[in-house]
Tab-separated table of C-alpha atoms and ligand atoms in Angstrom:
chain	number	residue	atom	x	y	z
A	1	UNK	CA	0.000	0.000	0.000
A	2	UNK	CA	1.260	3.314	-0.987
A	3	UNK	CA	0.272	7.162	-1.332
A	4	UNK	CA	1.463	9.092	-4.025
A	5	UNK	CA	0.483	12.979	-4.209
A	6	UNK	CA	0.950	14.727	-7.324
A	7	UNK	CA	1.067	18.370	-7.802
A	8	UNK	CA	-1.810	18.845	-5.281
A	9	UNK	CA	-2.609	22.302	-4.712
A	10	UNK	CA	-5.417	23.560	-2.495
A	11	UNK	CA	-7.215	27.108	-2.375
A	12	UNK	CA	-9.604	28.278	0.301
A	13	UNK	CA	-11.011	31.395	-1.766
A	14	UNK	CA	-8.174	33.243	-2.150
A	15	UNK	CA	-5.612	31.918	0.104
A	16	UNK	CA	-3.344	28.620	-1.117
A	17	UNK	CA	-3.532	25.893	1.893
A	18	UNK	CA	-1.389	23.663	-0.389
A	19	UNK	CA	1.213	24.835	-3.109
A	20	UNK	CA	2.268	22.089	-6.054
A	21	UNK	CA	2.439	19.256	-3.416
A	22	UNK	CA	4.191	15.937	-4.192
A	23	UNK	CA	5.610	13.190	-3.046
A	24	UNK	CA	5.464	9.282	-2.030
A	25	UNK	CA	4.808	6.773	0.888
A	26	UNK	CA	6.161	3.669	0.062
A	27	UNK	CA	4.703	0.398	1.193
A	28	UNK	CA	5.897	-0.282	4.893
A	29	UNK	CA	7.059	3.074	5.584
A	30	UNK	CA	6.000	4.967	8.635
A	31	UNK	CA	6.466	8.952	7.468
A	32	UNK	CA	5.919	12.150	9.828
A	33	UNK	CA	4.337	14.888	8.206
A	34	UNK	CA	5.913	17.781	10.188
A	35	UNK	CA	5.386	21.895	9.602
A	36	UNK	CA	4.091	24.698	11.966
A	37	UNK	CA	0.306	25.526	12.695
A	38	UNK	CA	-1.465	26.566	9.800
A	39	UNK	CA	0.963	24.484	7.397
A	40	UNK	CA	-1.620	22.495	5.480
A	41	UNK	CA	-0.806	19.425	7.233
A	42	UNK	CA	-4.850	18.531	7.661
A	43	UNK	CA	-5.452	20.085	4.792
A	44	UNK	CA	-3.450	17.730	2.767
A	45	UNK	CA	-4.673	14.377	4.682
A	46	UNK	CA	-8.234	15.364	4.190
A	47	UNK	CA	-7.305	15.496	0.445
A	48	UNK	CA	-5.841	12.105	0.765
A	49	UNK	CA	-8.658	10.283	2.046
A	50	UNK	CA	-10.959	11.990	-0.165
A	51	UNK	CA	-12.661	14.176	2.525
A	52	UNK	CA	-12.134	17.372	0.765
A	53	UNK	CA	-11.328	18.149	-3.477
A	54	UNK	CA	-8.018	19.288	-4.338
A	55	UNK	CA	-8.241	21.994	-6.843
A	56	UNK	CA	-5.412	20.344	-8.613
A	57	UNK	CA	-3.005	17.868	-8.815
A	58	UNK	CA	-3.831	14.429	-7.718
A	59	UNK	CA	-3.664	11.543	-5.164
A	60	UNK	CA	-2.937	7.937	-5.998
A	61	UNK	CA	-3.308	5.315	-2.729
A	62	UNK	CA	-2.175	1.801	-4.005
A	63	UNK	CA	-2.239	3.321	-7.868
A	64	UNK	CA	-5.730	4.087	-7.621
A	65	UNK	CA	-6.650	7.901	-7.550
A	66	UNK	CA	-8.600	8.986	-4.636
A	67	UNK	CA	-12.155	10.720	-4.748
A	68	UNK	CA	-15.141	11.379	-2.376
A	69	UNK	CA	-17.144	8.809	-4.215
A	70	UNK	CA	-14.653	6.123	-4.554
A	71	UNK	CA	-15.739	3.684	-1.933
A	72	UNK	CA	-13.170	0.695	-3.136
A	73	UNK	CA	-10.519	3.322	-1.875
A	74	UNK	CA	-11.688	4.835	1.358
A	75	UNK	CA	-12.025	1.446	2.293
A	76	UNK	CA	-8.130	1.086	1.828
A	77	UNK	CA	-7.676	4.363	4.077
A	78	UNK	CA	-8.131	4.327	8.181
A	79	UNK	CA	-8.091	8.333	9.297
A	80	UNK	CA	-7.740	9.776	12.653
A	81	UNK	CA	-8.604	13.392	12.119
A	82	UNK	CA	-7.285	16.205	14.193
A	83	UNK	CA	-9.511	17.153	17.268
A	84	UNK	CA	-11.213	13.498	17.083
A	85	UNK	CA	-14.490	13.863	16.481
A	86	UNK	CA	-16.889	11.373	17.992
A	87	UNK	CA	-20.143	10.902	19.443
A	88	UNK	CA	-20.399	11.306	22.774
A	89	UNK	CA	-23.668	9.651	23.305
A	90	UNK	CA	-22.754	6.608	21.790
A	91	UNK	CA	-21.248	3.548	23.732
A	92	UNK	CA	-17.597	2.363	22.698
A	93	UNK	CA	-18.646	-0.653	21.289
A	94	UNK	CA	-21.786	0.442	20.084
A	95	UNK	CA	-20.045	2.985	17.968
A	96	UNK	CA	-17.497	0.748	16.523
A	97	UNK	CA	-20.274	-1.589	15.539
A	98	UNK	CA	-21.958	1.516	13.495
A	99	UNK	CA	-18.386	2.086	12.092
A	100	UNK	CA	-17.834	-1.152	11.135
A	101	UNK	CA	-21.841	-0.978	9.598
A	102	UNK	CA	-20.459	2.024	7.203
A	103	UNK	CA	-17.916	0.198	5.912
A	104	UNK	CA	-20.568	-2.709	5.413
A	105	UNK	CA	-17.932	-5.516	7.149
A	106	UNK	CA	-21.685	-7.536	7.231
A	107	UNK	CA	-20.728	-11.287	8.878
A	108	UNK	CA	-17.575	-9.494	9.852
A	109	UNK	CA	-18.640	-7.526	11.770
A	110	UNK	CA	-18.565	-8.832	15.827
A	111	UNK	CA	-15.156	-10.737	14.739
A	112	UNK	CA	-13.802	-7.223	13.733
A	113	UNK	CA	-15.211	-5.290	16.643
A	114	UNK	CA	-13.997	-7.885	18.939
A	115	UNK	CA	-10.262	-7.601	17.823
A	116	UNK	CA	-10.273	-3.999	17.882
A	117	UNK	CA	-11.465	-3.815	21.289
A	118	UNK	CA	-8.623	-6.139	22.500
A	119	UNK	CA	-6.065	-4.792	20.399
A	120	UNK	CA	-6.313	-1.119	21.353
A	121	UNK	CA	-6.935	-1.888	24.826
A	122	UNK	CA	-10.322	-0.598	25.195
A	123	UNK	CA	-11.951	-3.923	26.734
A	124	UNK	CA	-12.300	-2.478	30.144
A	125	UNK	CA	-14.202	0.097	28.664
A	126	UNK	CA	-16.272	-1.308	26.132
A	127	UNK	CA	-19.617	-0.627	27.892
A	128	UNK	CA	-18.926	3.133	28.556
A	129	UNK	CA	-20.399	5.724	26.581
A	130	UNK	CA	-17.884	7.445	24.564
A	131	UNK	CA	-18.209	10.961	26.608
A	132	UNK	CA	-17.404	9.598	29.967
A	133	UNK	CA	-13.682	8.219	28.964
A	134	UNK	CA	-10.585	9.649	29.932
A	135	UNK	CA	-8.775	11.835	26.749
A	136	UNK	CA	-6.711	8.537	26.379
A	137	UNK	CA	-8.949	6.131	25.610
A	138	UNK	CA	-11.178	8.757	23.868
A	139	UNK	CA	-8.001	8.448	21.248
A	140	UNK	CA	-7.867	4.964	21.485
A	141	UNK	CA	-11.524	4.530	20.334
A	142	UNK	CA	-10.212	7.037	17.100
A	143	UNK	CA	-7.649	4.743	16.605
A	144	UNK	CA	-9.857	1.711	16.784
A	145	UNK	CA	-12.247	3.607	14.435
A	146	UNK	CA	-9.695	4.165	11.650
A	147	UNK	CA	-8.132	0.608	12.221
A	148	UNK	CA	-11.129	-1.572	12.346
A	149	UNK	CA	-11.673	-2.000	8.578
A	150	UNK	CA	-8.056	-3.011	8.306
A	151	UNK	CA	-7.340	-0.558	6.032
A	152	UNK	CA	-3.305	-0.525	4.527
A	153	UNK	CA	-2.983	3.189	5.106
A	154	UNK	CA	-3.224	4.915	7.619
A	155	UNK	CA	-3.488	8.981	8.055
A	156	UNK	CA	-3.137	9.963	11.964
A	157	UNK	CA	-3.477	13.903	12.501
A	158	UNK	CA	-2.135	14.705	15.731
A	159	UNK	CA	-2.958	11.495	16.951
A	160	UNK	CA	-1.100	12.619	20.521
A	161	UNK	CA	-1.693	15.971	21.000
A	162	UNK	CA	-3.141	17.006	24.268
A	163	UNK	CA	-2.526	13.610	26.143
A	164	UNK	CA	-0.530	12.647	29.722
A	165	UNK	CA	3.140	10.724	28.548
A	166	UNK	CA	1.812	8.245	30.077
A	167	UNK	CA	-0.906	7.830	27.618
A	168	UNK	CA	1.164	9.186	24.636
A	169	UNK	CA	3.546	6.345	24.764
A	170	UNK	CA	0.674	4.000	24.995
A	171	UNK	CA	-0.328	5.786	21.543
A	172	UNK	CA	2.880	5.667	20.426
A	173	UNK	CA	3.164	1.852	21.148
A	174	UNK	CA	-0.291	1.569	19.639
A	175	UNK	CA	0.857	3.088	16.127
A	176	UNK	CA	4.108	1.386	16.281
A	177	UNK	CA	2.411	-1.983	16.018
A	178	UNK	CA	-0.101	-1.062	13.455
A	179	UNK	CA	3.153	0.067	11.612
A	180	UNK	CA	4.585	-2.965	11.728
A	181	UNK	CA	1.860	-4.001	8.829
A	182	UNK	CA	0.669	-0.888	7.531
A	183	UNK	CA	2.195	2.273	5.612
A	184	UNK	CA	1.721	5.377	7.953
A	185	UNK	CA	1.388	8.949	7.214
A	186	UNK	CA	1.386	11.019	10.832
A	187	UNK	CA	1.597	14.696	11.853
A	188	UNK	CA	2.902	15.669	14.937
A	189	UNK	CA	4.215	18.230	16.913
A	190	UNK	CA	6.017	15.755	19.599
A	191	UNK	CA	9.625	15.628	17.905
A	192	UNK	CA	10.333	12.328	20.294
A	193	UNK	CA	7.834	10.839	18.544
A	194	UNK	CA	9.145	11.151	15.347
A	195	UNK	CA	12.658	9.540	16.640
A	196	UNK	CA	10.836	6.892	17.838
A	197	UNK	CA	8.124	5.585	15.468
A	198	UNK	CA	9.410	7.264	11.970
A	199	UNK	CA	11.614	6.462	9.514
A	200	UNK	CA	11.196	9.759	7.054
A	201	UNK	CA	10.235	12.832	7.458
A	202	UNK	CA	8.332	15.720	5.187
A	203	UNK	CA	8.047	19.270	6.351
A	204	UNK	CA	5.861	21.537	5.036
A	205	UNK	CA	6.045	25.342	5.247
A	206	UNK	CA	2.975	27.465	4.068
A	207	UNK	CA	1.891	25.080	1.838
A	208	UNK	CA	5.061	24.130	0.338
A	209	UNK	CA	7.467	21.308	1.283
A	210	UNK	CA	10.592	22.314	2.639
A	211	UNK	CA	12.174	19.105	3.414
A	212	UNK	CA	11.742	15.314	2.581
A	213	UNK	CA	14.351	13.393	4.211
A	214	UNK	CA	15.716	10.176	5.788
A	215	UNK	CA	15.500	11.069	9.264
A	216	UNK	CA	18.814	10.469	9.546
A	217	UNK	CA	19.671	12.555	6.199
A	218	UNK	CA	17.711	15.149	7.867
A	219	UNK	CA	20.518	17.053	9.774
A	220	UNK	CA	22.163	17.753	6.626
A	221	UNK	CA	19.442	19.952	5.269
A	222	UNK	CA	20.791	22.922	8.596
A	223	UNK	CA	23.739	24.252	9.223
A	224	UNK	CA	25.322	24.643	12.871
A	225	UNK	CA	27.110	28.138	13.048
A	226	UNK	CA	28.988	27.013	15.840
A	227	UNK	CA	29.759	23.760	17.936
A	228	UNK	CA	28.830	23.200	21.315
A	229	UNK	CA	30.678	21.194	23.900
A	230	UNK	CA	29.847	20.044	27.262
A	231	UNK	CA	33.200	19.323	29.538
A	232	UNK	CA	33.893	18.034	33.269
A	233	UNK	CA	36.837	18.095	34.697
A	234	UNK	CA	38.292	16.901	37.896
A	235	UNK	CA	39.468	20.079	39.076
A	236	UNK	CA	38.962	23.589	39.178
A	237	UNK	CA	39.784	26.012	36.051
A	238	UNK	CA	39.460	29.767	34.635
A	239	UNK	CA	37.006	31.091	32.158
A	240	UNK	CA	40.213	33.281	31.060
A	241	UNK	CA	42.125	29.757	30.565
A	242	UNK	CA	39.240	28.194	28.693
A	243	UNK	CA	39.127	30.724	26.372
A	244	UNK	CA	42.653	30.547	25.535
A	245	UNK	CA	41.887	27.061	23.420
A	246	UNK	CA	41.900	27.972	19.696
A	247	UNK	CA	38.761	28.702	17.974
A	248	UNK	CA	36.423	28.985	21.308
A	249	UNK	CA	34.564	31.954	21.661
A	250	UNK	CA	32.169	31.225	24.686
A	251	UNK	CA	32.432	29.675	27.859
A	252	UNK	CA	29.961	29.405	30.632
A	253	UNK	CA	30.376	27.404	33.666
A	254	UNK	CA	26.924	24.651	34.405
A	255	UNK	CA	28.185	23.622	37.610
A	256	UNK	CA	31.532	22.683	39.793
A	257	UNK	CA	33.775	22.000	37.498
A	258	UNK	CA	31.542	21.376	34.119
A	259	UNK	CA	31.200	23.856	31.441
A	260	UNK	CA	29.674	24.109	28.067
A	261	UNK	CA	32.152	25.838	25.667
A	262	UNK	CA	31.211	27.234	22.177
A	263	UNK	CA	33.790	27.031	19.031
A	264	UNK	CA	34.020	28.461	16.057
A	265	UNK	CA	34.843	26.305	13.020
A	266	UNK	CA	34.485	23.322	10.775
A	267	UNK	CA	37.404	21.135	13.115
A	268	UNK	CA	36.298	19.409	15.981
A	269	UNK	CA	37.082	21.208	19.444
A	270	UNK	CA	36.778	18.501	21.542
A	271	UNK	CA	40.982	17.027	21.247
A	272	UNK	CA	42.030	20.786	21.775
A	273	UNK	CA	40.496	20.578	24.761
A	274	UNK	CA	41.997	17.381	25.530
A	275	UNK	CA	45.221	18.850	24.739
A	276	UNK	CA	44.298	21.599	26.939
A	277	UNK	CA	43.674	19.329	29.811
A	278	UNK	CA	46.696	17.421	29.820
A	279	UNK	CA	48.710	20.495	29.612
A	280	UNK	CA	46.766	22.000	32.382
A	281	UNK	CA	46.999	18.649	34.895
A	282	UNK	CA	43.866	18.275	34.247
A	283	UNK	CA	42.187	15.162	33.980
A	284	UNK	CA	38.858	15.245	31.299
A	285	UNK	CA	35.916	13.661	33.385
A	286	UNK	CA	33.325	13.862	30.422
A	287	UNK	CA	32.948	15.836	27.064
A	288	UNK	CA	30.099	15.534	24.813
A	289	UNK	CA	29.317	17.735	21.843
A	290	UNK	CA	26.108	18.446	21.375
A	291	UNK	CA	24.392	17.051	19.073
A	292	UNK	CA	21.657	18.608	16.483
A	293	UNK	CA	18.057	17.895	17.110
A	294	UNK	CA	15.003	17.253	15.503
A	295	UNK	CA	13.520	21.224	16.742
A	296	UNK	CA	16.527	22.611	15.848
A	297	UNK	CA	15.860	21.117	11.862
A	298	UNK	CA	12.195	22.262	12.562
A	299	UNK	CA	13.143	25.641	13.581
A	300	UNK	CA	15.826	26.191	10.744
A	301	UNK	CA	13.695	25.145	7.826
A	302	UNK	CA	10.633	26.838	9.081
A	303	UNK	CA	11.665	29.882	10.560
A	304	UNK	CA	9.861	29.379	13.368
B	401	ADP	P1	-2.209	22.494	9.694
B	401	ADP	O1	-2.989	21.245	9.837
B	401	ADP	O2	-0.827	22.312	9.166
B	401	ADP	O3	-2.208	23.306	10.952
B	401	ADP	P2	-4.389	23.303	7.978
B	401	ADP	O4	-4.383	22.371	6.834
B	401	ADP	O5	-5.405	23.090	9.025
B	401	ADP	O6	-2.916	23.412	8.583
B	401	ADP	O7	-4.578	24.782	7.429
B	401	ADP	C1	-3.797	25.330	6.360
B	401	ADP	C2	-4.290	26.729	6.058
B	401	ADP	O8	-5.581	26.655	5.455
B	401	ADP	C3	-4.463	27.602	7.287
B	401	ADP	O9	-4.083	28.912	6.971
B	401	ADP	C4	-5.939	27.508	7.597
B	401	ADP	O10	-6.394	28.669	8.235
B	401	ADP	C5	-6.529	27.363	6.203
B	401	ADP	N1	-7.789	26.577	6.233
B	401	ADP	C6	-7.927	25.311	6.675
B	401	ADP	N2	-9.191	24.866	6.520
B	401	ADP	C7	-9.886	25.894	5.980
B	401	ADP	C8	-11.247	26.090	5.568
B	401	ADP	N3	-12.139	25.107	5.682
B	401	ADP	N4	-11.579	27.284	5.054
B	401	ADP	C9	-10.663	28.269	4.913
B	401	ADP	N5	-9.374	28.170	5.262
B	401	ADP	C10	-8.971	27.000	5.788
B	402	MG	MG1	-3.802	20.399	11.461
């Protein structure tokens, strides 16, 4: 199962959501779809599943194009939109029943409603109408929802926002396994997240994409002006001494004995400092540099 998007562009009125989008999901991949508020992250999943029209370009999911009235396909697509939206009236199992009713799983049906239940947990809560559960298990009936139909792609929007860590990482752990048979397209703001579930990542920036990456490609898309450095050392030492190491430019002390030290330059500090040490009588206790992160790439490319 895979989603390809094509020179999608989107217009509210006047205003462009979605600027000459493209690019691919391959079968078995788990991709975060990153970019600021306002983006067109939702924008572009709704166009996916054939929620909303592009107003040009197009969407292929498994080589088939996508379209409101394509049944065949939406079938192929589980979707947990932004915000959730269920029925609070309706009992847990009750409502995954009626879900399972629109996709007509007929004989299905109990078999299906049974293993979702178990799968995403939600046994102990089965019986509870959908307006009394915790946030947590509110998501985990969205999950369920999008999952039961056993659909090969699946589109999470903000599937974690607003939860406890506990409950994100039971989320997380949730979507992990589903990934482990289905290709995943997911928007998030939680950058951990991204290290832990995805293997590629697409940013988007005012409609347009700014990166598509590796995740571990993905550092080479910002530049560090500077390197930073984290030293112990067993003894006492001067910010004026520090200083003296070639290429540093900052010092500030974090502590007895630690600093973090700032350099200038392509070379790595860290056996100058080494050198500095042993010339000093100084014995190193730890240095680390530090390395780039995921919000640092976030913040670069989107000039946040
Ligand atoms: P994201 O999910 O990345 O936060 P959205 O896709 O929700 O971004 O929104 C992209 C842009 O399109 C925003 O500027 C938003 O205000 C606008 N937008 C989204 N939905 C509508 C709509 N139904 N009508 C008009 N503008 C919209
Ligand atoms: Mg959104």
């Amino acid at each position: 199962m895979s989603i390809l998007v094509k020179g999608v562009t989107k217009l509210y009125g006047e205003q462009k959501a979605l600027d000459d989008i493209s690019f691919e999901v391959k079968t078995g991949e788990i991709v975060a779809f990153l970019g600021p508020n306002g983006a067109g992250k939702s924008t572009m999943m709704k166009i996916i599943t054939g929620f909303i029209p592009a107003s040009s370009g197009s969407v292929f999911v498994n080589g088939t194009e996508t379209s409101a009235d394509n049944i065949e396909i939406r079938k192929t697509i589980g979707y947990l939109p932004e915000n959730n939206p269920l029925y609070p009236e309706m009992y847990v199992r009750e409502y995954l029943g009626f879900v399972a009713s629109v996709y007509k799983l007929g004989k299905e049906t109990k078999r299906r409603v049974d293993n979702i239940i178990e799968t995403t947990g939600l046994a102990p809560e089965q019986n509870k109408k959908i307006g009394a559960l915790s946030k947590g298990f509110r998501q985990r009936v969205g999950l369920a929802q999008a999952l039961i139909h056993d659909p090969g792609v699946l589109l999470l929007d903000e599937a974690t926002a607003g939860l406890d860590p506990n409950q994100i990482v039971d989320i997380r752990n949730l979507i992990r396994d589903a990934g482990k048979e289905k290709t995943i397209l997911l928007s998030t703001h939680i950058m951990q997240e991204v290290e832990a579930i995805c293997s590629r990542i697409i940013l988007i920036d005012k409609g347009k994409i700014v990166a598509d990456e590796e995740k571990s490609n993905i550092y080479s898309k910002i530049s560090r002006p500077y390197q930073v450095v984290n030293v112990e050392f067993d003894k006492g030492v001067t910010e004026q001494a520090l200083l003296g190491i070639p290429n540093v430019v900052r010092v500030q002390m974090k502590g007895k004995d630690r600093w973090v030290v700032e350099a200038e330059g392509e070379a790595d500090i860290r056996p100058a400092i080494f050198s500095f040490a042993v010339g000093n009588g100084l014995t190193v206790l730890s240095l680390q540099k530090e390395v780039s992160n995921l919000e640092e790439v976030f913040r670069q490319l989107t000039n946040g």
